[in-house]
Coordinates of C-alpha atoms in Angstrom, one line a residue:
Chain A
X1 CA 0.0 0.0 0.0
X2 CA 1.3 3.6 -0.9
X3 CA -0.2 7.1 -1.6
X4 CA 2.1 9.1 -3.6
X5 CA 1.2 13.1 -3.5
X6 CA 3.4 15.9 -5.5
X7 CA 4.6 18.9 -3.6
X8 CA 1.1 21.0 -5.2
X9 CA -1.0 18.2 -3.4
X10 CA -1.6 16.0 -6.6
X11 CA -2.2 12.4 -5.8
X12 CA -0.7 10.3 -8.6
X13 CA -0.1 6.4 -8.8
X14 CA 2.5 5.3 -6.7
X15 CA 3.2 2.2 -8.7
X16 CA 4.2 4.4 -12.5
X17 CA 7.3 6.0 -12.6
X18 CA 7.9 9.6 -11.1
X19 CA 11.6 10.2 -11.7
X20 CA 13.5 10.6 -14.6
X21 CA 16.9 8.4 -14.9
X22 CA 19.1 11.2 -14.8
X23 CA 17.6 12.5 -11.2
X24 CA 20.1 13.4 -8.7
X25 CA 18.1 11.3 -6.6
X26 CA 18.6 8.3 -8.6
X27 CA 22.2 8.9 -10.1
X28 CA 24.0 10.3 -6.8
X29 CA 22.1 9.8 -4.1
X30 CA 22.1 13.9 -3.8
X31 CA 18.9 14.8 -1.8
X32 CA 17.6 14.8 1.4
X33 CA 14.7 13.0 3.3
X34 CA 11.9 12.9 6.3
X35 CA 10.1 9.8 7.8
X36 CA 7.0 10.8 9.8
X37 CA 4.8 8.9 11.7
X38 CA 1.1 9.5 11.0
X39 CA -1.5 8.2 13.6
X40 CA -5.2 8.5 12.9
X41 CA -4.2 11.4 10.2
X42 CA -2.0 13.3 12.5
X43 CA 1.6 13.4 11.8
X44 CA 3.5 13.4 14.3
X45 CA 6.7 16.1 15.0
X46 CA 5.7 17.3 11.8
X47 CA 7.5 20.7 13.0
X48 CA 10.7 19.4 14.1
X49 CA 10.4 17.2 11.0
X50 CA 10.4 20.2 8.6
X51 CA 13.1 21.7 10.5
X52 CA 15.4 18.9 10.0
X53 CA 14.6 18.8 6.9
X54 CA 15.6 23.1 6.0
X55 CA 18.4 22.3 8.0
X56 CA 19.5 19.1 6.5
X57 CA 19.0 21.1 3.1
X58 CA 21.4 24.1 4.2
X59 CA 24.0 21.3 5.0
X60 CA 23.6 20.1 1.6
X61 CA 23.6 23.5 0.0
X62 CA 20.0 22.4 -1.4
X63 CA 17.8 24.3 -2.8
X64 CA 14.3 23.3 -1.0
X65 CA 10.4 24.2 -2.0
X66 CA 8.8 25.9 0.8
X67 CA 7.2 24.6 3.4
X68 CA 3.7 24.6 2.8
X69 CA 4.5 22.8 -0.4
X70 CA 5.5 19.8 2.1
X71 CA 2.9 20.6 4.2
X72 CA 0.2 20.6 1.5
X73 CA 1.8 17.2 -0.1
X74 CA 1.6 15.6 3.2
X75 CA -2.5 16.1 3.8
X76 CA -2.8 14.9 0.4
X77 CA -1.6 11.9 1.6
X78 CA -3.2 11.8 5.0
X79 CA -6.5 12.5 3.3
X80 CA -6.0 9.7 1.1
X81 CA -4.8 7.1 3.3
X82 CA -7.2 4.2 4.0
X83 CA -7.8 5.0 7.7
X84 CA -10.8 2.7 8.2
X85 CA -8.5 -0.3 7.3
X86 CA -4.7 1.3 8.2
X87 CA -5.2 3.5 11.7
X88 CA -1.1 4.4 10.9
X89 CA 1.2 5.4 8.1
X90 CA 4.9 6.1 7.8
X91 CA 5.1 9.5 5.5
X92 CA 8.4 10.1 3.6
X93 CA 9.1 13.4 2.5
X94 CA 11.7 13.1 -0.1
X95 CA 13.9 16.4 -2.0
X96 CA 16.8 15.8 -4.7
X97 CA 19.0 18.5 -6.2
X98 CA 16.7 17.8 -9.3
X99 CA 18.0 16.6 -12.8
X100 CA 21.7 16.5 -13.3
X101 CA 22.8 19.3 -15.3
X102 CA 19.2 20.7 -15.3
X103 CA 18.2 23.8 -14.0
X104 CA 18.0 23.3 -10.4
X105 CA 15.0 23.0 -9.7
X106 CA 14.7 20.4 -6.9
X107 CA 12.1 16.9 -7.3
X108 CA 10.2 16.4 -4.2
X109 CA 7.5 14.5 -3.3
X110 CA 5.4 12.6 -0.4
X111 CA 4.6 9.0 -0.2
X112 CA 2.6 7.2 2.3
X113 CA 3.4 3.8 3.7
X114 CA 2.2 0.9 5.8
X115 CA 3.8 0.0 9.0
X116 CA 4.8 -2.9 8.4
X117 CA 4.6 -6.3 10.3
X118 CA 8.2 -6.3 11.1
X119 CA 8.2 -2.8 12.5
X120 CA 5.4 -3.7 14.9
X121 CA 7.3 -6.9 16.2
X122 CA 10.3 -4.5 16.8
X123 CA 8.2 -2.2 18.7
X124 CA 6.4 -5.3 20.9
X125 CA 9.4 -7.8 21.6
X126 CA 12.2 -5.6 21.3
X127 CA 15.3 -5.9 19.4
X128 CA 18.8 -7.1 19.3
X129 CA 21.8 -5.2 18.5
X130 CA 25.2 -5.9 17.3
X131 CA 27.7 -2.8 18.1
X132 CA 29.6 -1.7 14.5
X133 CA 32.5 0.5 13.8
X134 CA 31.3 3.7 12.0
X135 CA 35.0 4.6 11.2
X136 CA 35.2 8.2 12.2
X137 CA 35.9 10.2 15.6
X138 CA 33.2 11.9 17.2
X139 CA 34.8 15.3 16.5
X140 CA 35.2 15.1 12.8
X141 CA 32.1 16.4 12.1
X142 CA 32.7 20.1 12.8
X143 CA 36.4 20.3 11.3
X144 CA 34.7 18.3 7.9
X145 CA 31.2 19.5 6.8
X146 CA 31.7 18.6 3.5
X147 CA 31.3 14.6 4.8
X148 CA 27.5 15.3 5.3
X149 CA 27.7 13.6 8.9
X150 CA 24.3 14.7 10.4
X151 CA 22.4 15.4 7.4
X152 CA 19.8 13.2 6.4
X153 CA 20.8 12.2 2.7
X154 CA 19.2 9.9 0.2
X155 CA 22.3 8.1 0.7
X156 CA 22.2 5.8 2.4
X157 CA 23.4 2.6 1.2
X158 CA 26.0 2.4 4.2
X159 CA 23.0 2.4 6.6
X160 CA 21.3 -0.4 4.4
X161 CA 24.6 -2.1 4.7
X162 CA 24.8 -2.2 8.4
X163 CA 21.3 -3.5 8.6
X164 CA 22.5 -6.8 6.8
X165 CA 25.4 -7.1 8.7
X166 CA 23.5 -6.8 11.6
X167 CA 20.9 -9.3 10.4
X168 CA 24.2 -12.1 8.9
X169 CA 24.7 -11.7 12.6
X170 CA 21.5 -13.0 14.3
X171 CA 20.4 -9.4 15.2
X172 CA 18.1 -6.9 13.9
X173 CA 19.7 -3.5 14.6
X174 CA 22.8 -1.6 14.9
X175 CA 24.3 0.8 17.4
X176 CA 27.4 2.2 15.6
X177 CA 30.5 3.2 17.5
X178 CA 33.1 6.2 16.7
X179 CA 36.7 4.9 16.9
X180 CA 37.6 5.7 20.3
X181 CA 34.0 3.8 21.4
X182 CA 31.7 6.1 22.0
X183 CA 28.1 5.3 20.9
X184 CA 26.8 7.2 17.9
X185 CA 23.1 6.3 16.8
X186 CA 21.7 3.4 14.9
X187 CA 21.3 3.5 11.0
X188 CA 17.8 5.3 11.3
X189 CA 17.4 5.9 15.5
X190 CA 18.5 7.4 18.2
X191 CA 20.2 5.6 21.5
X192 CA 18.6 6.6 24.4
X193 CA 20.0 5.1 28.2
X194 CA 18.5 5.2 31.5
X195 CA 20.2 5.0 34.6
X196 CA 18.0 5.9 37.6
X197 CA 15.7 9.1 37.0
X198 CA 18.1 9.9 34.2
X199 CA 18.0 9.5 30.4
X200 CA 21.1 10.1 28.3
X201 CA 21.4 10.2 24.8
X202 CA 24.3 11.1 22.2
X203 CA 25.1 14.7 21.0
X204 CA 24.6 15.6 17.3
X205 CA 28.5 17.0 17.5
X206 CA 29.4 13.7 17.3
X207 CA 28.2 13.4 13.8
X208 CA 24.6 11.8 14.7
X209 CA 21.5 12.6 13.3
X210 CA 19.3 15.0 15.7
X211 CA 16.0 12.9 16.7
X212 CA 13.0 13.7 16.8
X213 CA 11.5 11.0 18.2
X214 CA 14.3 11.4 21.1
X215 CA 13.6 15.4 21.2
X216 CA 9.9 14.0 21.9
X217 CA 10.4 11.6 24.5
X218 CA 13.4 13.9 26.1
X219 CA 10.3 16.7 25.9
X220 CA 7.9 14.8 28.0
X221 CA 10.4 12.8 30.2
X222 CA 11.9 16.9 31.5
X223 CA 8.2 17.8 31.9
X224 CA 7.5 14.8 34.4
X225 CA 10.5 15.1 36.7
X226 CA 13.1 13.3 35.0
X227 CA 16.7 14.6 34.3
X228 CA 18.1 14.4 31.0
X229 CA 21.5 14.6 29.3
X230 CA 23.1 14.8 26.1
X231 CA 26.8 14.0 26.1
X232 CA 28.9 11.5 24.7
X233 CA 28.7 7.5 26.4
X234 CA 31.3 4.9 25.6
X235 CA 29.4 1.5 24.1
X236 CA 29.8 -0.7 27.0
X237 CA 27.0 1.8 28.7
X238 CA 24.8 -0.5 26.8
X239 CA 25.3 -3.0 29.3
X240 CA 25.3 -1.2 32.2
X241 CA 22.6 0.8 32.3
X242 CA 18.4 0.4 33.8
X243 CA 17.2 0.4 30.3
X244 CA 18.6 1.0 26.6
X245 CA 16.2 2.3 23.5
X246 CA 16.5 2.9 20.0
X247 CA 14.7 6.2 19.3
X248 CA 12.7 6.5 15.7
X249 CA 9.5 8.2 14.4
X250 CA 8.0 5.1 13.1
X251 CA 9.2 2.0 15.3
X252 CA 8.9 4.6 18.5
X253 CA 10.4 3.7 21.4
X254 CA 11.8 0.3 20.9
X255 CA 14.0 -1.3 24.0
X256 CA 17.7 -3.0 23.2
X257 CA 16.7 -6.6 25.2
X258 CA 20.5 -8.1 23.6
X259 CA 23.7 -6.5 22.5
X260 CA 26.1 -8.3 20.6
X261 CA 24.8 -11.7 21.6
X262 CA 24.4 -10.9 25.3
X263 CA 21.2 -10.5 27.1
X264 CA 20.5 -6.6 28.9
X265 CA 18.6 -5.6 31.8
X266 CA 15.0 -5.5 30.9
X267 CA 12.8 -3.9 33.2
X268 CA 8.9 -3.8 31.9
X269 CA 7.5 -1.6 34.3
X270 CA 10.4 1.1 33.1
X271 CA 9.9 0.2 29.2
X272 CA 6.0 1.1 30.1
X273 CA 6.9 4.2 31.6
X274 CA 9.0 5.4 29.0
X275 CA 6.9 5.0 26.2
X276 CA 4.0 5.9 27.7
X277 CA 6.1 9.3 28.3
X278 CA 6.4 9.4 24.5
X279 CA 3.2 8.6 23.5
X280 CA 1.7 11.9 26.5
X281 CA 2.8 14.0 23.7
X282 CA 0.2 13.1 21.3
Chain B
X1 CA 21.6 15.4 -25.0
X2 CA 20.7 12.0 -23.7
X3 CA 20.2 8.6 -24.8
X4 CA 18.5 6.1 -22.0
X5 CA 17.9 2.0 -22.9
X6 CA 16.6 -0.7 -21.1
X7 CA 18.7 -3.8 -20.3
X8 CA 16.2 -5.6 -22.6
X9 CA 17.9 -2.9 -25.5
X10 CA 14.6 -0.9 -25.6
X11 CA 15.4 2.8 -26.4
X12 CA 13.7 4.9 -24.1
X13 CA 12.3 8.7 -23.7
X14 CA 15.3 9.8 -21.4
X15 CA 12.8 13.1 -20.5
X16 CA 10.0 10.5 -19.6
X17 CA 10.4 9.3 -15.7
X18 CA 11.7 5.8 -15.4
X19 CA 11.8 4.9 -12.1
X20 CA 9.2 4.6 -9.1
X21 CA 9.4 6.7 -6.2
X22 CA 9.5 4.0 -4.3
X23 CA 13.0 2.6 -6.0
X24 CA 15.3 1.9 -3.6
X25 CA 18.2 3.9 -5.7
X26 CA 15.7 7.4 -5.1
X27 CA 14.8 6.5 -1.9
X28 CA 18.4 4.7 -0.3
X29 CA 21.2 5.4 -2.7
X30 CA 20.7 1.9 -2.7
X31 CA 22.7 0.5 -5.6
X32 CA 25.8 0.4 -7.8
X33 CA 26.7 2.5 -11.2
X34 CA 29.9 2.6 -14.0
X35 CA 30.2 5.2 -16.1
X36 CA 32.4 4.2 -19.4
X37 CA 34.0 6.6 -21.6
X38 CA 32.9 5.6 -25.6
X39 CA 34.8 6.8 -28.2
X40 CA 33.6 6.6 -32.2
X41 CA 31.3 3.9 -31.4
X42 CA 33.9 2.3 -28.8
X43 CA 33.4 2.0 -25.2
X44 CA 37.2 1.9 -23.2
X45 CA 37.7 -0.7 -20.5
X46 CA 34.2 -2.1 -20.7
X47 CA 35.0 -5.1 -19.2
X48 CA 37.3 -3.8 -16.0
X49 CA 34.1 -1.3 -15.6
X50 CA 31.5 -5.2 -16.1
X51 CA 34.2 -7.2 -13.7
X52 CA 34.0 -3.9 -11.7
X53 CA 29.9 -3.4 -11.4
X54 CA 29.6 -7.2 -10.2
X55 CA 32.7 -6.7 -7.7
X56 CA 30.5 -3.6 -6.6
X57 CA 27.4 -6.1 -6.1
X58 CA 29.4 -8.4 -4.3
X59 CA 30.0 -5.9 -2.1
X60 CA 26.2 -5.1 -1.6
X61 CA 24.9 -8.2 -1.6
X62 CA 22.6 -7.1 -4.7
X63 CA 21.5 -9.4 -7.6
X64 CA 23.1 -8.5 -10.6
X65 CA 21.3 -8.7 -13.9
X66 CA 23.7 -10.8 -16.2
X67 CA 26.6 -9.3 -18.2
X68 CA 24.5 -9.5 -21.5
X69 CA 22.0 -7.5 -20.6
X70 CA 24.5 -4.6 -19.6
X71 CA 26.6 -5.4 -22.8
X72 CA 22.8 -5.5 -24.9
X73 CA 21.9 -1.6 -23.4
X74 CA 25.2 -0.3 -23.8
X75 CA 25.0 -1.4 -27.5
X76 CA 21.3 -0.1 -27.9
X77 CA 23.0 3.8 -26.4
X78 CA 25.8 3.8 -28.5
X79 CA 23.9 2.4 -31.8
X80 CA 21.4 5.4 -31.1
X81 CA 24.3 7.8 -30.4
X82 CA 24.2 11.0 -33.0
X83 CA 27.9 10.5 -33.6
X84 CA 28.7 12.9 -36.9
X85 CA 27.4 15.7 -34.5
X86 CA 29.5 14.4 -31.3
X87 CA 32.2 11.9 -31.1
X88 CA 32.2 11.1 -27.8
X89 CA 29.6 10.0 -24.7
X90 CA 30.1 9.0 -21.5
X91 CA 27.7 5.8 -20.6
X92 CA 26.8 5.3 -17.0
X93 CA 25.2 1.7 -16.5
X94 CA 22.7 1.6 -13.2
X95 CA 22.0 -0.8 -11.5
X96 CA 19.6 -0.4 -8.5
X97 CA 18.4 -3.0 -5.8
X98 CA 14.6 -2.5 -6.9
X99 CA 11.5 -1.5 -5.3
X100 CA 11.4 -1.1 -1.8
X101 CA 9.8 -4.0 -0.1
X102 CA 9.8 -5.2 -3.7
X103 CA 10.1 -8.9 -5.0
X104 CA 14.0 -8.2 -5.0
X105 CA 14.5 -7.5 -9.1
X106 CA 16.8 -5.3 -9.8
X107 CA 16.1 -2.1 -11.8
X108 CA 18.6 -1.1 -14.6
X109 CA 19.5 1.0 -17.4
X110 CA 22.2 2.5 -19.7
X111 CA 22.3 6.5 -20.4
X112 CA 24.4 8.4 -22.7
X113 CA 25.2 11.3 -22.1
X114 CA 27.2 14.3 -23.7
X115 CA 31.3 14.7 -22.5
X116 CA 30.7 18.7 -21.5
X117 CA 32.5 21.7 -21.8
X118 CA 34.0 21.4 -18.3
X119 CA 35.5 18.1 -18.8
X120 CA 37.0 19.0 -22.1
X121 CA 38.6 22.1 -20.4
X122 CA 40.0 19.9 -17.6
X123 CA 41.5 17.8 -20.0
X124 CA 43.0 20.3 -21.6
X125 CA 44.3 22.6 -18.7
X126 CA 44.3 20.5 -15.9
X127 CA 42.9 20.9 -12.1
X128 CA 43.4 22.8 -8.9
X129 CA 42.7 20.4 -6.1
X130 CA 42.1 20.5 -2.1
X131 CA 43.0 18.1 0.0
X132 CA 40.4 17.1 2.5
X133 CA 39.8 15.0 5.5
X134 CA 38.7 12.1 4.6
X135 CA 38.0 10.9 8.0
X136 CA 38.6 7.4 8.1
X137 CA 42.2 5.1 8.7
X138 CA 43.3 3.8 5.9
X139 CA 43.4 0.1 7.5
X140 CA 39.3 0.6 7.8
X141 CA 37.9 -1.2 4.6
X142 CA 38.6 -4.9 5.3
X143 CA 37.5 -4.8 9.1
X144 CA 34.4 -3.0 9.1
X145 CA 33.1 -3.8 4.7
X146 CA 29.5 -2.4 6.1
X147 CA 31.0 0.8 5.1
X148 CA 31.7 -0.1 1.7
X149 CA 34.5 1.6 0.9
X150 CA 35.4 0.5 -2.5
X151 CA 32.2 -0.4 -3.6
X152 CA 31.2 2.4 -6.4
X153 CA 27.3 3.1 -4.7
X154 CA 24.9 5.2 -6.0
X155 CA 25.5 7.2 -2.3
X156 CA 27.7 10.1 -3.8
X157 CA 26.0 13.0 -1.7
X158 CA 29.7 13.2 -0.1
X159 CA 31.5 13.1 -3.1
X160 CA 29.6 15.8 -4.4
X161 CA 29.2 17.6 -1.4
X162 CA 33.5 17.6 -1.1
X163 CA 33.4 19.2 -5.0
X164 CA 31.3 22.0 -3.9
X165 CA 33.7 22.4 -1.3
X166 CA 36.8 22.7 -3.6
X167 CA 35.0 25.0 -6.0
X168 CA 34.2 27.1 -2.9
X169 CA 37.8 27.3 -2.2
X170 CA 38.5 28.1 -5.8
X171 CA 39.6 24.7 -7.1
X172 CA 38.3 22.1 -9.5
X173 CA 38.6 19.0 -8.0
X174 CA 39.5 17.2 -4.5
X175 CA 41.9 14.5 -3.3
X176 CA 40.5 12.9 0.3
X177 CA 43.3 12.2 3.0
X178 CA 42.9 9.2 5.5
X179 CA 43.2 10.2 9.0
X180 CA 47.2 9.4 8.8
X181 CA 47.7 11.5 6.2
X182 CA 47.9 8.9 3.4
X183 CA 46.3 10.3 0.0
X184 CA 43.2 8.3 -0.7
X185 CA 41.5 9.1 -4.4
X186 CA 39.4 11.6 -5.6
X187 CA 35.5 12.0 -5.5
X188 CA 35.4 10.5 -8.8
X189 CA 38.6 9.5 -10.2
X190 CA 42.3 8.3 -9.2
X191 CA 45.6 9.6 -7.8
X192 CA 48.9 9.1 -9.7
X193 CA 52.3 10.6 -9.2
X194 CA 55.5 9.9 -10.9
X195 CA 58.7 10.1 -9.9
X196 CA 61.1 9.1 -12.2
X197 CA 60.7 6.3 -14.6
X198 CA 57.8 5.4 -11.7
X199 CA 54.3 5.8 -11.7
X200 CA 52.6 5.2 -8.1
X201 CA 48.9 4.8 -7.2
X202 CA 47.5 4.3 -3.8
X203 CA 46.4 0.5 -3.2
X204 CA 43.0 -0.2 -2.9
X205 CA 42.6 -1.7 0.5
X206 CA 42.8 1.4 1.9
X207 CA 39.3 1.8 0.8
X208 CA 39.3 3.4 -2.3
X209 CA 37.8 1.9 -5.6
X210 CA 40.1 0.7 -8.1
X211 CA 40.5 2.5 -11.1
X212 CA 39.7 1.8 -14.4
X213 CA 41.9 4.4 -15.9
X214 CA 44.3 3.9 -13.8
X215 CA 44.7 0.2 -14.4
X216 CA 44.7 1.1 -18.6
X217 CA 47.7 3.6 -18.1
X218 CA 49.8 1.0 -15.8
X219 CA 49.3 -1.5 -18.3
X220 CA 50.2 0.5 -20.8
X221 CA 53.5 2.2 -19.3
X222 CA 54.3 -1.2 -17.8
X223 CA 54.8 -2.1 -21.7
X224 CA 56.5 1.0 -22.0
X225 CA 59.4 -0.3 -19.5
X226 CA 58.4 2.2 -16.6
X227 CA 58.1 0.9 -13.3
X228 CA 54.5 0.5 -11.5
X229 CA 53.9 0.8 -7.5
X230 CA 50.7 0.5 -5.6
X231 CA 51.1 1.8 -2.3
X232 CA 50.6 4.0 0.1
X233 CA 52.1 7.3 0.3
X234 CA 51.5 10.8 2.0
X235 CA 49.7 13.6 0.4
X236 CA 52.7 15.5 0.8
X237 CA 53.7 13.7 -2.2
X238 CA 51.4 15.7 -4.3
X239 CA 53.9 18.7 -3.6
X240 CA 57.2 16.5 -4.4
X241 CA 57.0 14.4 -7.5
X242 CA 57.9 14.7 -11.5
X243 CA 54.0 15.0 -12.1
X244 CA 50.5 14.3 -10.4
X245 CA 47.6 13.3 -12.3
X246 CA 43.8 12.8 -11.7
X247 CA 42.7 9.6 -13.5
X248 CA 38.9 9.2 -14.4
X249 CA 37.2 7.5 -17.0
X250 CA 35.6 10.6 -18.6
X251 CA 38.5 12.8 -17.9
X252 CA 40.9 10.7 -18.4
X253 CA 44.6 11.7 -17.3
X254 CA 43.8 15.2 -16.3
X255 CA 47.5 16.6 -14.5
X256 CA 47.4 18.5 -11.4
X257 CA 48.7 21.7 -11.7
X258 CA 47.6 23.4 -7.8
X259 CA 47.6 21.5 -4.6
X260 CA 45.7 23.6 -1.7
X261 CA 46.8 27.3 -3.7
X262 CA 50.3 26.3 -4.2
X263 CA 51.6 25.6 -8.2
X264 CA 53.4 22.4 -8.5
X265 CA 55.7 21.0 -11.0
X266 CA 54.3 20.9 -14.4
X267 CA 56.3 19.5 -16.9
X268 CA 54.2 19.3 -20.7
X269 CA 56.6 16.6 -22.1
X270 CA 56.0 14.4 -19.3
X271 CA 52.1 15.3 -19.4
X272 CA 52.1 14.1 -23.4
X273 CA 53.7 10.7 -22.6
X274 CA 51.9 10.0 -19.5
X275 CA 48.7 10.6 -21.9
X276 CA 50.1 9.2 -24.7
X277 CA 50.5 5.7 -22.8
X278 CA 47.0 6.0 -22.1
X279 CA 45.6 7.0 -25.2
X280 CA 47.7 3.7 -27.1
X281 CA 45.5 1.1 -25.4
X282 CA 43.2 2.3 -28.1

């Protein structure tokens, strides 16, 4: 199931082509993207969303429509969606530089998709992680801009990567480490720790992707009592703290139950609490 | 001027949209790509850039659609090539990993497209490069292949992100330095010095892919009686040997003439055997 919308709100089939061969999109990966969770036709940190989004388009020098012409594409796609048999969808917002040696102008577009079977496991049972090497140190980011480390690109093919190597492994996620083992973020979350009344998560210095999801739980967590941090954490904090999530809009809050082939702390009353601090937002 | 086939040799509309926007290569930078210089109806190195394409799928753990089909489009663009008005193209064969969530087929084409006015200029007068930080040891690739260094992805929003960066600085084109100060490759083509009756390129297990052009002119000089090394060496070296070339398949051996503001060695006699050797494969 998909609804595809253009950025002036046009629906059009989601199954016949939309981009030419020479895209940017297609050819170099050079473009930018948002995945939003919808829930009974409201997105969710669709602000923060579009935000990342102008900012991850700055990083890239982009060129990006304005944002009512995102906002306009997504309720096309909300009021398309099949509600009465889909009560969710995962919304992708998508920009490329446009055609290559073209005039600029960038392709966007919006496309609605189930939540799939596999996401909802990950969000009930959990998931295993295997810790990778992302190759870089966690202050590269600021001396090199033109590396792209905290913007979200179309390209992604390294994050795919992990994923398989993670699954070749037994597991279903990733948690990737800078070289002198600090934890990063996961190929499309956030980590998020607890220890006590405390939740940590990494910096987007490091090179990490800002979450939103994270941002949201972070949000509601500071408004009912708890403290919360953003600084660097070595890996092996995976094992040693009260609970360990991988933040992202459309699996949520999922807990880490295994890392690397060895079991974690899991505490079900605290995974209850957490997300239900998430899911006060809405 | 384009010319876009099928792998099935169909001639296409390249101004007509091709692929979904659900593809995995809009969506992910999820797949692999060549591009093959063709001169007066023949394409150079086709089958290092073919041996190359399924080393790249290897590396991704994509299905590759069988060498026939890639030799059957690049036919089809170079039978429909207008070739009394240009004697040249450069033909970039695609390859992506299909739809998302998908049945797993592959989607691919060939394209044609026209050698521009930039490239011909580079030829001709040669490049100002940068060096930048690459960020990554140069012992990376075989520990952690997740990262797929070497493998030639569609995911180039860094390499084009680290052009921008050298024409902000005022230069063409960029060499990448590994964090111990070893010169890597450029976003799109090879290093090359000489010293001597030497020509040195840098190995690929340090992460970079292995060039095409590169490989023609060390066959080629080998003939010749000049030495050949592949191995590491500092970008310092840029600033201290006979001559330092930039080797690319649509560029071919374009000679570096600035290194970070600062005019090196250029020596024209040198510069018209090196390109010589390469041009007398063909």
């Amino acid at each position: 199931m998909r609804v595809l919308a253009l950025l002036d709100g046009t629906i059009v089939d989601p199954e016949a082509p939309l981009l030419r061969a020479d895209d940017l999109s297609v050819v170099r990966g050079d473009g930018i993207f948002e995945t939003i969770l919808v829930v009974d036709r409201e997105p969710r940190e669709l602000g923060p969303h579009l935000d990342r989004l102008e900012r991850s388009a700055r990083m890239m020098e982009m060129t990006l429509p304005e944002r009512g012409a995102w906002e306009r594409a997504a309720r096309a796609v909300i009021d398309n969606w099949p509600w009465d048999t889909d009560p969710e969808l995962a919304l992708k917002l998508v920009c490329s530089r446009g055609i290559d040696d073209g005039d600029g102008t960038p392709t966007g577009f919006a496309m609605g998709m189930q939540v799939g079977p596999e996401t909802i496991r990950k969000r009930r049972d959990g998931v295993a992680v295997v810790t990778l090497e992302r190759g870089y140190a966690p202050d590269l980011m600021e001396r090199a801009p033109w590396l792209l480390l905290s913007a979200k690109t179309l390209s992604y093919a390294v994050n795919m990567a992990a994923l398989r190597e993670a699954r070749s492994r037994g597991a279903d996620e990733v948690v990737f480490v800078a070289t002198d083992g600090t934890a990063l973020e996961g190929p499309t979350s956030n980590v998020v720790l607890a220890k006590g009344r405390t939740l940590i998560t990494t910096p987007p210095n490091t090179g990490i992707l800002p979450g939103t999801t994270q941002g949201a739980l972070f949000r509601a967590a500071e408004k009912a009592g708890w403290e919360t941090r953003v600084e660097n954490f070595p890996a092996e904090e995976l094992l040693n703290s009260d609970g360990v999530w991988l933040a992202s809009s459309v699996r949520k809050i999922t807990r880490i139950h295994t890392v690397d082939g060895t079991g974690i702390k899991v505490n079900d009353e605290l995974h209850d609490e957490i997300t239900g601090l998430y899911e006060s937002n809405y």
